[in-house]
Tab-separated table of C-alpha atoms and ligand atoms in Angstrom:
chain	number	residue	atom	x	y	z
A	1	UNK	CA	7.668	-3.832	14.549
A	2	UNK	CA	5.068	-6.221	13.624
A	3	UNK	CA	1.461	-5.176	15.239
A	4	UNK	CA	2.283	-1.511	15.828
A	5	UNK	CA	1.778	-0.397	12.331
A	6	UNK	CA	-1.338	2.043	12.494
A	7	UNK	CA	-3.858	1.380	9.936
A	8	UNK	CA	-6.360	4.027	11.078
A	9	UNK	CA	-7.746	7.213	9.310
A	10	UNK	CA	-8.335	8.359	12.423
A	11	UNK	CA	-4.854	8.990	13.228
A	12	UNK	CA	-4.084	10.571	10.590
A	13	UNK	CA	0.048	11.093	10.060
A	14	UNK	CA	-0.081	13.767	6.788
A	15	UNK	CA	-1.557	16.666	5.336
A	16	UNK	CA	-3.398	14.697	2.999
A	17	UNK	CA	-5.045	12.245	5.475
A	18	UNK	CA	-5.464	15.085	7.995
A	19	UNK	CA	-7.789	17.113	5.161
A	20	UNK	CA	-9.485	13.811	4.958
A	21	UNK	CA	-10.356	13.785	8.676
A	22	UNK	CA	-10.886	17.310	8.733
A	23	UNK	CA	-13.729	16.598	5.899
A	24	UNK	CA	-14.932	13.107	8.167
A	25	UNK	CA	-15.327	15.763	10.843
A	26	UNK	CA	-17.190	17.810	9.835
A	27	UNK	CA	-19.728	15.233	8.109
A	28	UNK	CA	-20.015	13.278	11.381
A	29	UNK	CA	-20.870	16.181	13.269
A	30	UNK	CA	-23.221	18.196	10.525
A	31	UNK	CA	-25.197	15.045	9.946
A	32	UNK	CA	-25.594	14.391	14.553
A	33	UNK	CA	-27.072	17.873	14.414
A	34	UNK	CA	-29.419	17.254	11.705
A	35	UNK	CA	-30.417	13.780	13.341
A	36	UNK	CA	-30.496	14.707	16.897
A	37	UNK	CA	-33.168	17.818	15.437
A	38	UNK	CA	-35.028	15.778	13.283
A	39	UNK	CA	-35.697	13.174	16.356
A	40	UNK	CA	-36.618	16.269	18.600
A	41	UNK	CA	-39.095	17.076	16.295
A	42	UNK	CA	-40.719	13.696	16.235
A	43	UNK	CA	-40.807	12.991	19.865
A	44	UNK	CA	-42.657	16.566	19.296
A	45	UNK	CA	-44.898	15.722	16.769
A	46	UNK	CA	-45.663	12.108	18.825
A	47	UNK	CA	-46.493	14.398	21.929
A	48	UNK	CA	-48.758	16.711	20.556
A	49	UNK	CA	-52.306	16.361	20.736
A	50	UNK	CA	-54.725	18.617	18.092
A	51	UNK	CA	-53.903	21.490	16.492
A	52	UNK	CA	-52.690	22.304	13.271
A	53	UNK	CA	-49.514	22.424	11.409
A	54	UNK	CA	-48.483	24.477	7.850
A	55	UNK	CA	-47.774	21.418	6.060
A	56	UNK	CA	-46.851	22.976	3.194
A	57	UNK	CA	-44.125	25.177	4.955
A	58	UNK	CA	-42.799	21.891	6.542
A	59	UNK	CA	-42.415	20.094	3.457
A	60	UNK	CA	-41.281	23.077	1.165
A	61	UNK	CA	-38.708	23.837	3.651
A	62	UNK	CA	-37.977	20.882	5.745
A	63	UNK	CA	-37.788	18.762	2.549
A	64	UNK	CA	-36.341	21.226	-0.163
A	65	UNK	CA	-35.483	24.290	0.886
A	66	UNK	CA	-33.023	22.926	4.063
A	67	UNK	CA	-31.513	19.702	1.852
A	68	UNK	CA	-30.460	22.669	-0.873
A	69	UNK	CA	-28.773	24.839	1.269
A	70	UNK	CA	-27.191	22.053	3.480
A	71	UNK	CA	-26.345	20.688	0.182
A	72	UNK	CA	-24.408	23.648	-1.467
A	73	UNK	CA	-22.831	24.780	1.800
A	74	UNK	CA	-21.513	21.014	1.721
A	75	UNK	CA	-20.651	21.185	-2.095
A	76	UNK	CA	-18.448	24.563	-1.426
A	77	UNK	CA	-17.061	23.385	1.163
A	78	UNK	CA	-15.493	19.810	-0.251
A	79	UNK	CA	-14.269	21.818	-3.302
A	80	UNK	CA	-12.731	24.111	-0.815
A	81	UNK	CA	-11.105	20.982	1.153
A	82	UNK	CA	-10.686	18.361	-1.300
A	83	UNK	CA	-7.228	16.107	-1.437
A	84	UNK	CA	-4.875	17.029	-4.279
A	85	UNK	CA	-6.343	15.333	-7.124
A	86	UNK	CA	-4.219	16.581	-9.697
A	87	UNK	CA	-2.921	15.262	-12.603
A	88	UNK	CA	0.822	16.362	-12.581
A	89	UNK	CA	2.591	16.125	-10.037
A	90	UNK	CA	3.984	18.828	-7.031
A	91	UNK	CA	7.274	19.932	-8.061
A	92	UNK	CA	8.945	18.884	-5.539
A	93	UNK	CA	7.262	15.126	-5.347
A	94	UNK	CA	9.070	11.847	-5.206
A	95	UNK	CA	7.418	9.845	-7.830
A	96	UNK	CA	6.669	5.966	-7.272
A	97	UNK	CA	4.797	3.388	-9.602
A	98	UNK	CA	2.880	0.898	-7.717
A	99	UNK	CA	1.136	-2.372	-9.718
A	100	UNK	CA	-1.076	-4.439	-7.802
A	101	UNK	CA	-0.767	-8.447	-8.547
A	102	UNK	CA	-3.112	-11.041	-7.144
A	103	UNK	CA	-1.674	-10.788	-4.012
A	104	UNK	CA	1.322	-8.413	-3.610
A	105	UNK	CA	2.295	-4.819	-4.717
A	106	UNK	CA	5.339	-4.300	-7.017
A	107	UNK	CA	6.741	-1.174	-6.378
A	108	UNK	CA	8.909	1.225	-8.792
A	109	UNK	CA	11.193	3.882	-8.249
A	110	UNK	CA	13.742	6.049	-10.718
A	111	UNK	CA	17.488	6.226	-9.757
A	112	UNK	CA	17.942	9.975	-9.362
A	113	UNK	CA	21.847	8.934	-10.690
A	114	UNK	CA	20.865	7.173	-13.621
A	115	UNK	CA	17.359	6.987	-14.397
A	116	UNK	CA	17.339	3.265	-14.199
A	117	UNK	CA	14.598	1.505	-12.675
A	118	UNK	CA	14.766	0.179	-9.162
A	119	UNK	CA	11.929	-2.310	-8.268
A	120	UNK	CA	10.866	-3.489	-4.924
A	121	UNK	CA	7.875	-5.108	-3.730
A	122	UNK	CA	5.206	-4.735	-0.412
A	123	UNK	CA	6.643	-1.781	1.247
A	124	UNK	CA	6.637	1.684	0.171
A	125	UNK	CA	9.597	3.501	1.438
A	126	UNK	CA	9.197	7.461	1.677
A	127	UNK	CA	11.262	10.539	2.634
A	128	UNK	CA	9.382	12.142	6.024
A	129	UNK	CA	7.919	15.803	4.860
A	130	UNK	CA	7.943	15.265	1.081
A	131	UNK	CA	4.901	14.973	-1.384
A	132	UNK	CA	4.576	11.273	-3.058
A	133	UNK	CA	2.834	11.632	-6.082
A	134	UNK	CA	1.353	7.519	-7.111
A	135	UNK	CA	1.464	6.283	-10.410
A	136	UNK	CA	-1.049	3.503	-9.463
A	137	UNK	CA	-1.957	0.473	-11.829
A	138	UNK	CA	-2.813	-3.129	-11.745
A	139	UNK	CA	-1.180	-6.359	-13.666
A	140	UNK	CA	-4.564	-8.549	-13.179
A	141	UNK	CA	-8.116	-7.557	-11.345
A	142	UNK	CA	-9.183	-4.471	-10.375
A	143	UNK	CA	-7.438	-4.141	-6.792
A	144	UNK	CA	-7.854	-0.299	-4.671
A	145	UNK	CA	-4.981	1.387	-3.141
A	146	UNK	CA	-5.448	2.407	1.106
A	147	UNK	CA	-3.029	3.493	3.548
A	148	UNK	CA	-5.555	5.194	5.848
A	149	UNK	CA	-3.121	7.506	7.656
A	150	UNK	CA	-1.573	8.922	4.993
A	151	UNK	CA	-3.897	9.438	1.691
A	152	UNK	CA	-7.600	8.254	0.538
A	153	UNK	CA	-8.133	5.268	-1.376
A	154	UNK	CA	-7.778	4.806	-4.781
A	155	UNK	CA	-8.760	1.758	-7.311
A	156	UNK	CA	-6.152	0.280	-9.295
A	157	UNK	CA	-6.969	-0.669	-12.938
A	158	UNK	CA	-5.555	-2.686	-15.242
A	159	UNK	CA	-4.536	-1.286	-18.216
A	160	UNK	CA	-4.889	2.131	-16.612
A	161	UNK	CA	-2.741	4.410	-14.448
A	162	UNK	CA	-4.572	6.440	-11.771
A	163	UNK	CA	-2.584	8.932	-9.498
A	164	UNK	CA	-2.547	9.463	-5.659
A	165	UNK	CA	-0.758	11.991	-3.731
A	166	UNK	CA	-0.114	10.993	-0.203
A	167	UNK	CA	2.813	12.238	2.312
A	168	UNK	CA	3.797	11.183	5.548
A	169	UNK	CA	5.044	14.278	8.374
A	170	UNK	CA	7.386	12.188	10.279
A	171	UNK	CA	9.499	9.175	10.516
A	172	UNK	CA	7.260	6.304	11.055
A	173	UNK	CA	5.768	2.515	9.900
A	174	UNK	CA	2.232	2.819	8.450
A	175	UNK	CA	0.352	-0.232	7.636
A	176	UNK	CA	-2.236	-0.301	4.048
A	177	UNK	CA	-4.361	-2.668	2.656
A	178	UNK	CA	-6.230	-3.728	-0.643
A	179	UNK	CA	-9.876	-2.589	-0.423
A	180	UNK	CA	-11.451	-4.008	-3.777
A	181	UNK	CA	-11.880	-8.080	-3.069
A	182	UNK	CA	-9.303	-9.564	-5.764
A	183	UNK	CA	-9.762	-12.977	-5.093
A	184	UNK	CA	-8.835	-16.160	-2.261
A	185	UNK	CA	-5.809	-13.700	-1.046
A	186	UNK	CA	-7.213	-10.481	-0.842
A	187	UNK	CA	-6.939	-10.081	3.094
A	188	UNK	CA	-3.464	-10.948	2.986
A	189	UNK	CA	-2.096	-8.100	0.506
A	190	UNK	CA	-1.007	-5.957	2.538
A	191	UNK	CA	1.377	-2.944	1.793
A	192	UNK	CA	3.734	-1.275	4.436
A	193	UNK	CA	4.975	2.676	3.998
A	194	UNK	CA	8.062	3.333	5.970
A	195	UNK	CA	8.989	7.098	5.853
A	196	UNK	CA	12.660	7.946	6.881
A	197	UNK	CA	14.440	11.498	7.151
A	198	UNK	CA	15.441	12.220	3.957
A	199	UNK	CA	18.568	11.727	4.529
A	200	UNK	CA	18.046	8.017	5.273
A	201	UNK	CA	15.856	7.300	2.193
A	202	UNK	CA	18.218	8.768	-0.244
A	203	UNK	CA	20.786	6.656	1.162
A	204	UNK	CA	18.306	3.952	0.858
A	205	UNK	CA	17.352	4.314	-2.526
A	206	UNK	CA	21.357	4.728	-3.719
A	207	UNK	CA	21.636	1.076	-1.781
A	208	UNK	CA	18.258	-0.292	-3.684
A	209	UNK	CA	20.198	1.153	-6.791
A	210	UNK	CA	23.092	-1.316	-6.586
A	211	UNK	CA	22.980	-5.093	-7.734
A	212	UNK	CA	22.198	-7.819	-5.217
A	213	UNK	CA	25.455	-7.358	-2.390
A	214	UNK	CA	26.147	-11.438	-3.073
A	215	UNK	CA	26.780	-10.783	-7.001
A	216	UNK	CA	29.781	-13.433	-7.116
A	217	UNK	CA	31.594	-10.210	-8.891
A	218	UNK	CA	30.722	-7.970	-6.310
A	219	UNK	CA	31.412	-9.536	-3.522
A	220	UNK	CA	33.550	-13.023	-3.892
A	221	UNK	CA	34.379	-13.552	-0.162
A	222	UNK	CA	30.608	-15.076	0.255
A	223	UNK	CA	30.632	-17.671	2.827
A	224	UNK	CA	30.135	-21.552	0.919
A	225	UNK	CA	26.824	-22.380	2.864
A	226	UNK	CA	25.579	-19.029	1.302
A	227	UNK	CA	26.982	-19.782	-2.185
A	228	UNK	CA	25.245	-22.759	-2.293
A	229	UNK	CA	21.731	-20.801	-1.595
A	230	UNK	CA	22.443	-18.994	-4.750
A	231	UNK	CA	23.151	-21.871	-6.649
A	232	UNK	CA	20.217	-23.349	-5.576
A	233	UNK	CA	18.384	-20.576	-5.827
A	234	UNK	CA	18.990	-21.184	-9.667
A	235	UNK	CA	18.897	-24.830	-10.170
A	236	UNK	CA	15.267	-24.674	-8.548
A	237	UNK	CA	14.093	-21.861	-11.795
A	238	UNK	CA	13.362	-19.658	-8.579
A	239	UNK	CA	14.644	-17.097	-11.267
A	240	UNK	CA	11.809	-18.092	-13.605
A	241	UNK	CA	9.782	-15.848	-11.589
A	242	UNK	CA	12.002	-13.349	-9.451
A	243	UNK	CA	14.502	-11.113	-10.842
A	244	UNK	CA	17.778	-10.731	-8.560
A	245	UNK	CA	19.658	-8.144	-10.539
A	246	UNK	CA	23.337	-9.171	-10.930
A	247	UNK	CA	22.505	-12.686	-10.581
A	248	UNK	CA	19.667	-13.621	-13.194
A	249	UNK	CA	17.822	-12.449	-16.373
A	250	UNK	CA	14.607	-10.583	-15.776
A	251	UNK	CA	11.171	-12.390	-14.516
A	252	UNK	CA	8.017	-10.070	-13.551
A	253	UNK	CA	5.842	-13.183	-12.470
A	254	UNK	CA	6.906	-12.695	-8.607
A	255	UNK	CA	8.232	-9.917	-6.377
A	256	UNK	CA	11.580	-8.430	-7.247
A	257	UNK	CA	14.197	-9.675	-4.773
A	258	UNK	CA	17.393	-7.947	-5.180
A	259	UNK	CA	16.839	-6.503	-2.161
A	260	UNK	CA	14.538	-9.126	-0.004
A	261	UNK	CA	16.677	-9.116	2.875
A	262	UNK	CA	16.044	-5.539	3.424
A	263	UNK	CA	12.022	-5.573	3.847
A	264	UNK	CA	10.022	-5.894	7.036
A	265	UNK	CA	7.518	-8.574	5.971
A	266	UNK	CA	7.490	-11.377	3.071
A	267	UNK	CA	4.303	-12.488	1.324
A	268	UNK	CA	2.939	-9.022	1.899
A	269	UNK	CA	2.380	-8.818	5.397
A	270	UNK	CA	1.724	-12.739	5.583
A	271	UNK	CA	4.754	-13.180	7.797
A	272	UNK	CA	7.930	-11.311	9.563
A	273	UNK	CA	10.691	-11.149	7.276
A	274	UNK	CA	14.285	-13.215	9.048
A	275	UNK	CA	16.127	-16.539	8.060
A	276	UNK	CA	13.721	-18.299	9.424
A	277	UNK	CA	10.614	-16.538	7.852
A	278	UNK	CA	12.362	-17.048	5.022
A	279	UNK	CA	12.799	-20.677	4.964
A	280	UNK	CA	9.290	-21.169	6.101
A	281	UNK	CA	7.711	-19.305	3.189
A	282	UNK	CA	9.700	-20.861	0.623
A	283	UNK	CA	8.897	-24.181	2.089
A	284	UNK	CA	5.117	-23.671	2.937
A	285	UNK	CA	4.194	-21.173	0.832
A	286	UNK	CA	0.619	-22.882	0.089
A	287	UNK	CA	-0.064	-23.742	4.151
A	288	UNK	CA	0.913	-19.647	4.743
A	289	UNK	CA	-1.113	-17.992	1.447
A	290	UNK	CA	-3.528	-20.764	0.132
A	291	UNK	CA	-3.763	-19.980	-3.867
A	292	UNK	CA	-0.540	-17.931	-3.954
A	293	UNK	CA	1.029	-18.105	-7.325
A	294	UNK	CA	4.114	-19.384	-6.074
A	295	UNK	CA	4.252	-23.074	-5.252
A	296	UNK	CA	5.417	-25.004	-2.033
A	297	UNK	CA	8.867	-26.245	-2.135
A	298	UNK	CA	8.942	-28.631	0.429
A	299	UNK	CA	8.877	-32.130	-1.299
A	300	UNK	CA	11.360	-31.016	-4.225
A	301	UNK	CA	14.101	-28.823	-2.398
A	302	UNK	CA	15.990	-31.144	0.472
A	303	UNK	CA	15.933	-29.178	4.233
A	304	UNK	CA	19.345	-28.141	3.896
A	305	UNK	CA	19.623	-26.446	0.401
A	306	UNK	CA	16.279	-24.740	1.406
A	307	UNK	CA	17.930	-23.192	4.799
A	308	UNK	CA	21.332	-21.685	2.247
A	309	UNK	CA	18.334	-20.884	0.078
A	310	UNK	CA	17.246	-18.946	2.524
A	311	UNK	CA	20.665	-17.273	4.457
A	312	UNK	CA	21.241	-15.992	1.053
A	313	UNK	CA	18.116	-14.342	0.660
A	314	UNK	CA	17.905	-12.679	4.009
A	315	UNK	CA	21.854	-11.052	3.374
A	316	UNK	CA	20.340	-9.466	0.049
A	317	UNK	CA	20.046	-6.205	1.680
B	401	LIG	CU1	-7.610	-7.017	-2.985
């Protein structure tokens, strides 16, 4: 899947984006004309030889009386087009929470059963032909949310929630991106949306709901090798950071990985998410994200409690 996430405004995949283009269009063109005439009219001026011009008719309406009424047309017509930039949400909108860390996304959902919260991190996962109405906030630096084919950009702010409605028409893998510098990692926060029939993401969402599938309670047929990742997953205080619900107390320092084994990429977008991603990240994490705030494990966790490490990770689905 890797590679053939679009991140391009131009191909725009929702209403939202499509006004957006719409808009672009419109701009692009309106402001060719004007060029293309005003170069006509120099290659004019260049040409002629004697005679007189008004200048006071050029000026008057070539520099006031054109810009205002190309201005206000303009004006009426972004009002008329503009994104929904409301305050409350649609109705009929999912609602998501989205904090921006140096360098990852934490992302929030409610459990339509319960109410409880269900956190996930990097990927935005969205039912296909449904508003998404952003709660949108950051934990550090001022970071700006973009997912090109689906919605415009908005900053993030700490201590401040900012809202963005975006929607996707169809099933599909969209690729975003921070676009406010943050810091050594910025080019590597990436953020994947995934929309799915709704069908699929409610199903989803009722599996993102549950405690990790290993919980020892849950499920006690785990295979040893894997056992032993979880138990090493706690004697290395990986849990001083990352909440696995079911399995340790609560830690908001790191990405929520209750359900790691179901995302597409790990370090947000740094690298494909398997077993062996896995193991690699944990490992190297310094070599693969320079200046992440998680450190290498290499020299303190031995090869083989790193690789159960990891096979339990990648069956938290
Ligand atoms: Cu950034």
């Amino acid at each position: 899947m890797s590679g053939t996430a679009s991140q391009s405004a131009l191909q725009a995949a929702g209403p939202v984006a499509e006004t957006l283009l719409g808009v672009t269009g419109v701009l692009v063109a309106g402001a060719t004309l004007i060029f293309v005439a005003v170069m006509a009219l120099l290659a004019l001026a260049v040409r002629r030889r004697g005679g007189t011009v008004n200048a006071r008719w050029w000026v008057l309406g070539g520099g006031l009386v054109f810009p205002a009424v190309v201005l206000a047309a303009l004006f009426v017509y972004s009002q008329w087009h503009k994104p929904p930039w409301r305050v409350a949400p649609p109705r009929d909108a999912l609602i998501v929470g989205v904090t921006a860390h140096m360098w990852w996304w934490e992302v929030r959902y409610r459990d339509p059963a319960t109410g409880a919260e269900i956190v996930g991190a990097n990927e935005l996962r969205i039912p296909a032909g449904r508003p998404v109405y952003l709660g949108l906030s950051s934990a550090d630096v001022i970071h700006s949310f973009w997912v090109p084919a689906l919605a415009g950009k908005m900053d993030m702010l700490p201590g401040r929630t900012q809202h963005l409605q975006l929607q996707a028409d169809r099933p599909g893998t969209w690729r975003g991106q921070c676009a406010e510098f943050c810091g050594e990692q910025h080019a590597r926060m990436a953020l994947h949306v995934v929309a799915e029939e709704p069908a699929v993401f409610e199903a989803w969402l009722a599996a993102q709901a549950r405690t990790a599938a290993s919980s020892p309670s849950l499920s006690p047929s785990l295979s040893p090798a894997i056992e032993r990742g979880r138990e090493a997953f706690l004697a290395h205080r990986c849990n001083a950071c990352h909440t696995v619900r079911g399995v340790s107390e609560e830690s908001r320092l790191g990405p929520d990985l209750t359900h790691v084994g179901s995302r597409l990429y790990l370090g947000a977008g740094t690298l494909a998410n398997d077993n062996a991603g896995l193991a690699q990240w944990v490992a190297h994490t310094q070599q693969l994200k320079p200046g992440a705030r998680m450190p290498s494990s290499q020299a303190r966790i031995d090869e083989a409690s790193l690789q159960s490490i990891a096979a339990w990770l990648s069956q938290l689905k």
